Amino acid sequence: MEQIEQGTSNISLDDYLKMSEEERQQLPKTRLKKLQRQAALAERKAARAAELAANAATEQRERLEEARQVRIELDSSLPKPLICKLRDIFASPEKFVDQRVCLAGWVHHWRMDGKRLAFLELRDGTGFMQCVLSNELCMTYDALTLCREASVRVWGTVRHDARAKGGLELHADFWELVAPSTPEIEMVLTHESNPDILLNNRHLVIRGRRTSTTLRLRSLITQCFREHYFQRGYVELAPPTIVNTMCEGGSTLFKLDYFGINAYLTQSSQMYLESGIPAVGDCFCVLPSYRAELSDTRRHLAEFHHIEAEMPFITFADLLDAIEDLVCDVIARVLAKAGDLVRDLNPELVVPRRPFRRLTYADAIAYCREHEIYKDEEQKIHFEYGDDIPERPERLMTDQIGEPIFLTHFPVSMKAFYMQPCTDQPDLTESVDLLMPGVGEIVGGSMRIWRYKQLMDAYAREQIDPKPYYWYTDQRKFGSCPHGGYGLGLERFCCYVLGVRHVREVCLYPRYRGRISP
C-alpha cells in the first residue's frame, strides 16, 4: 500500500479508511484529497472485482446446470475391457497396448484444457498413468466438480505416447465417479507445510508419488530379506513382543500393566531367537521393537522394525561373513527386482564391495583423534578410550571413510551382559556394529556367552537378578554351543538403500518421542 507522508508519520490508505470523519478533517487538504482519490479508486476496484466474481459465479452455476444435463453411457458395443492394475500394464505393455481396459483408482492430478479436453493422472496403488478425457467425458457435472483424491473408474484404450510418464497413456471412452473428494484437499498440504503439519496429515502425505513409492520399496526390501533367509535355510520364528525381562538395559524400556503384572514392550527378540536355535537351527524374525530413548536424531524411533537372526556353531568370523552376505545379497535382490524405481530415489546405489573394512573400537577412537572428530565440537574435547561414540561423530567418521565399516571389539563395560568376551582379551567383546555411509549404524551383533558359569558371572557383574531369565540360562545347561547373531534396523537399512535422510520418511506412521498421532 502506498504510504503518504504527513510530517514525521506515514499514513496509509488502510489507516485513512479506519479514521473517523472528524480525524480525516484534521489532515492537510492536499493529503486529504489524495487519500480521498485513492479511497474512491480502491472502492471502484473492489466493486469491479466483486462484479467479476459475481459474474464468474453466475457463469459457473450456469455451466454446472448445463453439465447436469450431460449424460455419458458405457458403450456396450465396444470390446469387453480387461480388468487390471497399472502394475500389470507396465510389467507387460505388449499385452495391453491397443487393448481396452478398465482401471480403478484415485485422481492424483486433474487438469482441464479448455472445455472439451482434460487430463487425469490416475493412481491405483501400483502405479500412475495419465488418462485423456475428451468431449462429453469432461463436460459432465462430475467432471467439472472433480477434485484430487476422488476415487474413479476409467475405461479406455492403452496407447503408446513418449510424452507420458512411463511411455503409456489411457485414451478414455467412459469414466465414473466412485466417491468424491472436496476442494479443501488443496489447502491441507502445500509446499510450505512444516514437518508437524505433514506428520499430522500423514494419512494424506503417504498418497504422494515419492512417499507411496518409498512405502512400496520398503515392502519389497522386506520381501528380499525373507527371500535371502529362506534361500539359505533359515526358519522364521515369531517371538513375543510383550516380555518380563530386559535385553538392552532398563533405561529404555516401555513399561505396561499386563493383567496386574509388570511387563515391558520388547527391546529385541534376540533372547527368544537364541532359544529357537536348538529346535530349528538358523532362525530369524521380522518384528517391531521398542526403545524409550530420549534421542531425537534422524535415525531414532520409539517403535522400529527389527530384523534379527541367530546361528549356532559359528565363529565371530562366520558372524561377520553372514552380515556381509546379508547386506550385499539383499541390495542385489532389490536392484534386480526394482532397480529403476530405486535409482529414481537413489541414483548412486550399488552393491557394496566385499570384504567390508574392519575397524576395532580402539582404532575408531584413534581415527577420531587423528582426524579431529571431537567428543565435544565446541570445546574441542577429544574422545578417550571407554567413551561411547554418539551418532554425529560416528556418522562423520563413516562418511569420511566412505565405505561400509565393521566396528568391532567393544569393551565389556560398553556392551550388553550376554556378549561373549574375547578369549585372548577378556576385557573386550566379540561384538560388531555395521556402519554405512550416510546413515551410520544399521546392524549390531555379537557372539553370545554360551557357558553357564560365564553367564552367571555376567548377571552378577551387571547386578541382574537371574531368576526371570531362568529359561535363557537353561540354554547354557542343556546342550549349549558357540552361537551368535545380530539385529538390523529395517528403517535405517531402507534409508541407506533409498537415499532417504530421515527414518521417519520410510515409516507408514512414525512413532518417536512427542509423536503418537495419527
XYZ file of C-alpha atoms in Angstrom:
518
model
C 0.000 0.000 0.000
C 1.350 3.386 -0.918
C 2.490 5.299 2.113
C 1.606 9.036 2.434
C 3.971 11.134 4.438
C 2.476 13.584 6.899
C 5.064 15.396 8.903
C 7.133 12.721 10.601
C 4.468 9.997 10.290
C 3.238 7.876 7.395
C -0.454 7.398 6.751
C -1.536 4.532 4.534
C -4.843 4.159 2.792
C -5.738 1.484 5.362
C -5.065 3.995 8.148
C -7.233 6.565 6.379
C -10.149 4.174 5.990
C -10.085 3.412 9.724
C -10.252 7.125 10.670
C -13.419 8.870 11.759
C -14.666 11.753 9.612
C -13.522 14.196 12.267
C -9.994 12.742 12.221
C -9.881 12.955 8.443
C -10.706 16.641 8.530
C -7.584 17.229 10.628
C -5.375 16.136 7.717
C -3.729 18.700 5.416
C -6.049 19.369 2.452
C -3.603 18.174 -0.200
C -3.097 14.887 1.560
C -6.788 14.536 2.313
C -7.690 14.946 -1.376
C -5.047 12.440 -2.408
C -6.290 9.888 0.081
C -9.898 10.506 -0.963
C -8.949 9.842 -4.605
C -7.151 6.651 -3.565
C -10.137 5.544 -1.478
C -12.525 6.168 -4.384
C -10.250 4.264 -6.762
C -9.973 1.349 -4.309
C -13.754 1.331 -3.932
C -14.238 1.185 -7.717
C -11.687 -1.612 -7.999
C -13.372 -3.571 -5.215
C -16.765 -3.094 -6.853
C -15.389 -4.233 -10.200
C -13.735 -7.280 -8.606
C -16.995 -8.135 -6.836
C -18.881 -7.746 -10.125
C -16.429 -10.001 -11.950
C -16.574 -12.570 -9.146
C -20.372 -12.498 -9.207
C -20.376 -12.896 -12.984
C -17.900 -15.774 -12.739
C -20.002 -17.419 -10.038
C -23.107 -16.987 -12.191
C -21.319 -18.428 -15.224
C -20.071 -21.323 -13.129
C -23.578 -22.022 -11.806
C -24.968 -21.888 -15.333
C -22.182 -24.135 -16.580
C -22.804 -26.608 -13.780
C -26.528 -26.575 -14.507
C -25.778 -27.288 -18.164
C -23.348 -30.020 -17.093
C -26.086 -31.736 -15.097
C -27.865 -32.335 -18.378
C -24.835 -34.036 -19.957
C -25.139 -37.797 -19.748
C -22.462 -40.305 -20.687
C -23.055 -44.030 -21.021
C -20.853 -47.081 -21.226
C -20.801 -48.210 -24.861
C -21.723 -51.894 -24.839
C -20.681 -52.270 -28.477
C -17.007 -51.739 -27.601
C -14.779 -54.753 -26.811
C -15.072 -56.093 -23.274
C -12.328 -54.441 -21.180
C -9.536 -56.238 -19.353
C -9.878 -55.590 -15.610
C -6.324 -54.953 -14.470
C -3.913 -52.981 -12.318
C -1.376 -50.483 -13.587
C 1.412 -52.796 -12.457
C 0.100 -55.387 -14.941
C 0.201 -52.902 -17.807
C 3.719 -51.634 -17.118
C 5.013 -55.158 -16.485
C 3.764 -56.420 -19.871
C 2.982 -53.413 -22.082
C 2.971 -55.546 -25.235
C -0.069 -57.375 -23.854
C -2.072 -54.214 -23.162
C -1.139 -51.623 -25.805
C -4.131 -51.045 -28.129
C -6.291 -53.105 -25.756
C -9.361 -51.811 -23.946
C -9.014 -51.898 -20.165
C -10.849 -50.794 -17.032
C -8.810 -49.186 -14.260
C -9.871 -48.120 -10.779
C -8.005 -45.755 -8.509
C -7.639 -42.202 -7.245
C -7.238 -38.856 -9.000
C -3.619 -37.903 -8.373
C -3.852 -34.811 -10.603
C -6.665 -33.321 -12.664
C -6.297 -30.637 -15.326
C -8.860 -29.173 -17.723
C -7.548 -27.903 -21.065
C -10.456 -25.870 -22.414
C -13.998 -27.188 -22.339
C -13.509 -30.382 -24.320
C -10.217 -31.852 -23.105
C -8.966 -32.970 -19.703
C -6.026 -34.927 -18.319
C -6.445 -37.195 -15.293
C -3.408 -38.768 -13.652
C -4.683 -41.976 -12.091
C -3.045 -43.657 -9.108
C -4.159 -47.159 -8.185
C -1.559 -48.021 -5.532
C 0.541 -49.992 -8.005
C 1.486 -47.161 -10.358
C 0.482 -43.947 -12.113
C -0.963 -43.350 -15.596
C -2.260 -40.339 -17.499
C -5.815 -40.703 -18.800
C -7.064 -38.445 -21.611
C -10.745 -37.455 -21.464
C -12.368 -35.601 -24.370
C -15.707 -34.103 -25.420
C -18.661 -35.129 -23.234
C -16.432 -37.110 -20.869
C -15.068 -33.856 -19.427
C -18.296 -31.854 -19.701
C -20.346 -33.696 -17.066
C -21.174 -32.307 -13.638
C -18.823 -34.841 -12.035
C -16.004 -33.733 -14.347
C -16.471 -30.017 -13.594
C -16.507 -30.621 -9.830
C -13.802 -33.288 -9.733
C -11.067 -32.793 -7.109
C -7.807 -34.529 -6.368
C -8.082 -37.786 -4.401
C -11.568 -38.609 -5.656
C -11.861 -42.301 -6.470
C -12.853 -43.195 -10.034
C -13.113 -45.969 -12.608
C -11.902 -45.308 -16.127
C -12.499 -47.356 -19.289
C -10.343 -46.820 -22.346
C -7.593 -47.973 -24.686
C -3.907 -48.072 -23.741
C -1.716 -46.168 -26.205
C 1.985 -45.514 -26.624
C 2.940 -41.872 -26.010
C 6.564 -40.869 -25.493
C 5.465 -37.667 -23.715
C 3.653 -39.568 -20.978
C 5.393 -40.858 -17.853
C 6.211 -44.483 -18.498
C 5.557 -44.026 -22.220
C 1.908 -45.101 -21.981
C -1.422 -43.340 -21.503
C -5.074 -44.271 -21.487
C -7.497 -42.784 -24.042
C -10.750 -42.917 -22.120
C -14.123 -43.813 -23.624
C -16.020 -43.771 -20.306
C -15.452 -42.998 -16.648
C -17.434 -42.855 -13.444
C -17.015 -41.207 -10.068
C -16.896 -43.781 -7.270
C -16.563 -41.330 -4.371
C -15.853 -37.581 -4.429
C -13.137 -35.558 -2.750
C -13.502 -31.940 -1.590
C -11.664 -28.769 -2.692
C -10.146 -28.401 0.787
C -7.611 -31.076 -0.199
C -5.693 -28.261 -1.940
C -5.376 -26.323 1.322
C -4.453 -29.144 3.698
C -0.925 -29.639 2.347
C 1.210 -27.110 0.490
C 4.880 -26.776 -0.390
C 5.222 -24.531 2.672
C 3.749 -27.064 5.117
C 6.071 -27.585 8.093
C 7.043 -31.070 9.357
C 4.386 -31.102 12.092
C 1.614 -30.365 9.591
C 2.968 -33.079 7.296
C 3.080 -35.596 10.152
C -0.379 -34.623 11.441
C -1.652 -35.303 7.919
C 0.493 -38.358 7.279
C -2.622 -40.210 6.060
C -2.663 -37.813 3.091
C 1.108 -37.408 2.680
C 1.535 -41.128 2.009
C -0.592 -40.752 -1.128
C 2.134 -38.654 -2.763
C 4.250 -40.170 -5.513
C 7.540 -40.179 -3.593
C 6.129 -41.424 -0.283
C 3.942 -44.106 -1.835
C 6.946 -45.305 -3.855
C 9.052 -45.360 -0.685
C 6.464 -47.495 1.124
C 6.219 -49.919 -1.799
C 10.010 -50.258 -1.886
C 10.134 -50.818 1.865
C 7.756 -53.749 1.344
C 9.953 -55.100 -1.443
C 13.095 -54.718 0.703
C 11.410 -56.701 3.486
C 10.474 -59.376 0.940
C 14.116 -59.574 -0.187
C 15.269 -60.130 3.395
C 12.884 -63.063 3.734
C 13.972 -64.483 0.385
C 17.619 -64.263 1.493
C 16.933 -66.147 4.703
C 14.706 -68.807 3.188
C 17.172 -69.489 0.386
C 19.883 -70.054 2.982
C 17.757 -72.432 5.048
C 16.718 -70.176 7.952
C 13.410 -70.655 9.741
C 11.251 -67.623 10.567
C 10.058 -67.503 14.182
C 7.630 -65.126 15.901
C 8.940 -64.275 19.398
C 6.683 -62.400 21.839
C 6.828 -58.610 21.942
C 5.370 -58.401 25.481
C 8.089 -59.563 27.871
C 9.027 -59.575 31.554
C 12.791 -59.134 31.142
C 15.048 -56.504 29.642
C 17.546 -57.129 26.878
C 19.366 -53.839 26.247
C 19.090 -52.036 29.585
C 16.265 -50.872 31.839
C 16.511 -47.169 30.994
C 14.881 -47.600 27.590
C 12.027 -49.963 28.469
C 8.358 -49.137 27.886
C 6.508 -50.450 30.941
C 2.922 -51.701 30.881
C 0.368 -53.390 33.133
C -0.100 -56.980 31.986
C -3.166 -58.211 33.907
C -1.745 -56.785 37.111
C 1.843 -57.884 36.419
C 4.666 -55.563 35.402
C 5.642 -56.205 31.792
C 7.514 -54.425 29.017
C 7.470 -53.926 25.258
C 10.433 -55.811 23.886
C 13.688 -54.051 23.015
C 14.853 -57.041 20.983
C 13.740 -60.580 20.141
C 17.299 -61.885 20.354
C 16.995 -63.949 23.544
C 13.902 -65.756 22.297
C 15.563 -66.418 18.948
C 18.514 -67.932 20.825
C 16.115 -70.364 22.460
C 14.923 -71.396 18.998
C 18.269 -72.480 17.550
C 18.353 -75.918 19.282
C 14.893 -76.517 17.806
C 15.202 -75.204 14.238
C 18.849 -74.197 13.739
C 19.467 -70.909 11.915
C 16.458 -68.669 12.541
C 15.275 -65.116 12.072
C 12.366 -62.769 12.761
C 10.968 -59.506 11.392
C 9.139 -57.816 14.261
C 8.724 -54.429 15.947
C 10.995 -53.490 18.836
C 10.551 -50.574 21.218
C 13.108 -48.234 22.792
C 12.164 -45.431 25.176
C 15.292 -43.470 24.275
C 15.272 -39.705 24.690
C 17.043 -39.341 21.327
C 15.710 -37.052 18.616
C 18.250 -37.859 15.916
C 17.291 -38.623 12.335
C 17.886 -42.341 12.860
C 15.965 -42.937 16.120
C 12.393 -44.169 16.591
C 10.484 -45.362 19.645
C 8.974 -48.168 17.545
C 11.010 -49.709 14.761
C 11.175 -52.955 12.833
C 13.982 -55.262 13.827
C 15.325 -57.941 11.508
C 17.161 -60.342 13.814
C 18.917 -63.650 13.257
C 20.727 -66.237 15.399
C 23.051 -69.010 14.243
C 24.508 -71.991 16.163
C 28.014 -73.453 15.890
C 29.656 -70.399 14.337
C 32.730 -68.259 14.999
C 32.988 -64.478 15.156
C 34.467 -64.508 11.648
C 31.436 -66.520 10.471
C 29.155 -63.915 12.026
C 30.831 -61.068 10.131
C 30.633 -63.045 6.889
C 26.909 -63.694 7.448
C 26.157 -59.978 7.992
C 28.219 -59.034 4.956
C 26.423 -61.644 2.848
C 23.015 -60.435 4.085
C 23.574 -56.768 3.246
C 25.133 -57.352 -0.182
C 22.660 -60.041 -1.231
C 19.569 -58.063 -0.198
C 20.743 -54.930 -2.028
C 21.474 -57.044 -5.133
C 17.978 -58.576 -4.937
C 16.323 -55.167 -4.565
C 18.199 -53.769 -7.563
C 17.289 -56.830 -9.626
C 13.584 -56.507 -8.798
C 13.125 -52.724 -8.877
C 16.372 -51.103 -9.959
C 14.673 -48.332 -11.951
C 12.412 -47.327 -9.060
C 15.276 -47.430 -6.560
C 17.582 -45.372 -8.758
C 14.869 -42.730 -9.180
C 15.299 -42.128 -5.454
C 18.974 -43.033 -5.056
C 20.917 -42.959 -8.345
C 24.225 -43.710 -6.574
C 23.230 -47.065 -5.054
C 25.452 -50.026 -5.890
C 26.053 -53.365 -4.175
C 28.821 -52.682 -1.609
C 32.240 -54.122 -2.320
C 33.347 -57.036 -0.148
C 35.048 -57.543 2.225
C 33.863 -54.649 4.381
C 36.505 -52.625 6.148
C 37.322 -53.828 9.676
C 37.966 -51.261 12.421
C 38.257 -52.035 16.125
C 36.720 -49.728 18.713
C 40.243 -48.710 19.787
C 41.111 -47.912 16.150
C 37.938 -45.799 15.857
C 38.907 -43.738 18.909
C 42.345 -43.202 17.378
C 40.814 -42.276 13.999
C 38.572 -39.655 15.593
C 41.519 -38.113 17.429
C 43.723 -38.072 14.323
C 41.020 -36.594 12.076
C 39.745 -34.001 14.568
C 36.341 -35.595 15.111
C 35.595 -34.394 18.608
C 33.559 -35.651 21.537
C 32.651 -32.002 22.170
C 32.930 -29.992 18.967
C 32.505 -26.652 20.706
C 35.161 -27.264 23.347
C 37.389 -29.327 21.017
C 37.467 -32.198 23.517
C 38.827 -35.459 22.098
C 37.368 -38.911 22.609
C 39.032 -41.108 25.212
C 39.088 -44.889 25.327
C 35.872 -46.003 27.031
C 33.745 -43.169 25.612
C 30.670 -44.021 23.606
C 30.884 -42.553 20.092
C 27.475 -40.926 19.529
C 25.553 -40.629 16.302
C 27.006 -37.456 14.772
C 30.727 -38.230 15.220
C 30.156 -41.849 14.230
C 28.408 -40.773 11.031
C 31.102 -38.178 10.311
C 33.803 -40.835 10.620
C 31.841 -43.257 8.415
C 31.202 -40.637 5.747
C 34.888 -39.656 5.707
C 35.960 -43.269 5.214
C 33.231 -43.632 2.592
C 32.622 -47.387 2.718
C 30.871 -49.936 4.972
C 32.740 -50.467 8.253
C 32.639 -53.363 10.698
C 33.352 -51.635 14.018
C 34.398 -54.470 16.341
C 35.709 -55.482 19.776
C 33.983 -53.056 22.103
C 34.900 -53.063 25.811
C 32.817 -55.335 28.043
C 31.711 -52.292 30.061
C 30.033 -50.746 26.996
C 28.001 -53.732 25.844
C 25.096 -55.891 26.994
C 25.690 -58.610 29.584
C 25.166 -61.524 27.165
C 28.007 -60.649 24.748
C 30.897 -63.112 24.575
C 34.258 -61.784 25.854
C 37.291 -62.345 23.650
C 39.346 -65.359 24.705
C 42.671 -63.526 24.444
C 41.381 -60.163 25.761
C 38.571 -60.768 28.273
C 38.006 -57.020 28.712
C 36.779 -56.868 25.081
C 33.737 -58.477 23.460
C 33.276 -60.340 20.212
C 30.862 -57.634 19.103
C 30.236 -55.671 15.937
C 28.365 -52.644 14.639
C 27.983 -52.249 10.883
C 28.280 -48.589 9.879
C 27.098 -47.433 6.447
C 27.893 -44.080 4.794
C 25.093 -41.545 5.071
C 23.304 -43.435 7.832
C 25.749 -44.744 10.419
C 24.987 -47.877 12.411
C 22.442 -50.218 10.825
C 23.435 -53.561 12.421
C 24.517 -54.541 15.908
C 25.615 -58.075 16.703
C 27.872 -60.318 18.737
C 28.759 -63.803 19.718
C 26.684 -64.797 22.759
C 28.008 -66.073 26.075
C 27.407 -69.813 25.871
C 28.951 -71.229 29.059
C 26.823 -71.403 32.204
C 29.332 -70.012 34.731
C 30.348 -67.172 32.443
C 26.710 -66.108 32.058
C 26.110 -66.272 35.835
C 29.194 -64.092 36.341
C 27.810 -61.600 33.801
C 24.487 -61.410 35.703
C 26.412 -60.679 38.902
C 28.663 -58.090 37.248
C 25.666 -56.173 35.906
C 23.649 -56.705 39.138
C 20.873 -58.503 37.252
C 18.593 -60.934 39.074
C 18.937 -64.200 37.072
C 15.587 -65.642 38.219
C 13.393 -64.082 35.485
C 15.990 -65.270 32.943
C 15.826 -68.923 34.027
C 14.712 -70.049 30.572
C 17.619 -68.159 28.978
C 20.109 -69.585 31.474
C 18.780 -73.118 30.907
C 20.077 -72.980 27.352
C 23.588 -72.997 28.866
C 22.734 -76.070 30.956
C 21.131 -78.306 28.358
C 23.432 -78.692 25.377
C 24.922 -75.260 24.814
C 27.104 -74.359 21.834
C 29.010 -71.370 20.451
C 26.470 -69.159 18.749
C 25.932 -65.589 17.629
C 23.530 -63.240 15.957
C 22.612 -59.689 15.111
C 19.814 -57.169 14.815
C 19.334 -54.937 11.773
C 17.184 -51.795 11.845
C 14.898 -52.068 8.812
C 14.176 -48.330 8.680
C 17.879 -47.436 8.740
C 18.606 -50.001 6.039
C 15.808 -48.526 3.903
C 17.309 -45.053 4.371
C 20.633 -46.339 3.040
C 19.137 -48.143 0.048
C 16.689 -45.390 -0.916
C 18.943 -42.427 -0.158
C 16.458 -41.070 2.386
C 17.764 -38.765 5.090
C 15.361 -39.478 7.977
C 13.975 -42.773 9.290
C 10.571 -41.127 9.733
C 10.253 -40.869 5.947
C 10.277 -44.653 5.483
C 7.579 -45.346 8.122
C 3.857 -45.521 7.469
C 3.187 -43.692 10.754
C 6.415 -42.941 12.671
C 6.495 -43.187 16.444
C 9.067 -41.217 18.396
C 9.221 -39.009 21.472
C 6.377 -36.492 21.185
C 4.604 -38.270 18.309
C 1.806 -40.795 18.796
C -0.724 -39.345 16.323
C -2.250 -40.108 13.945
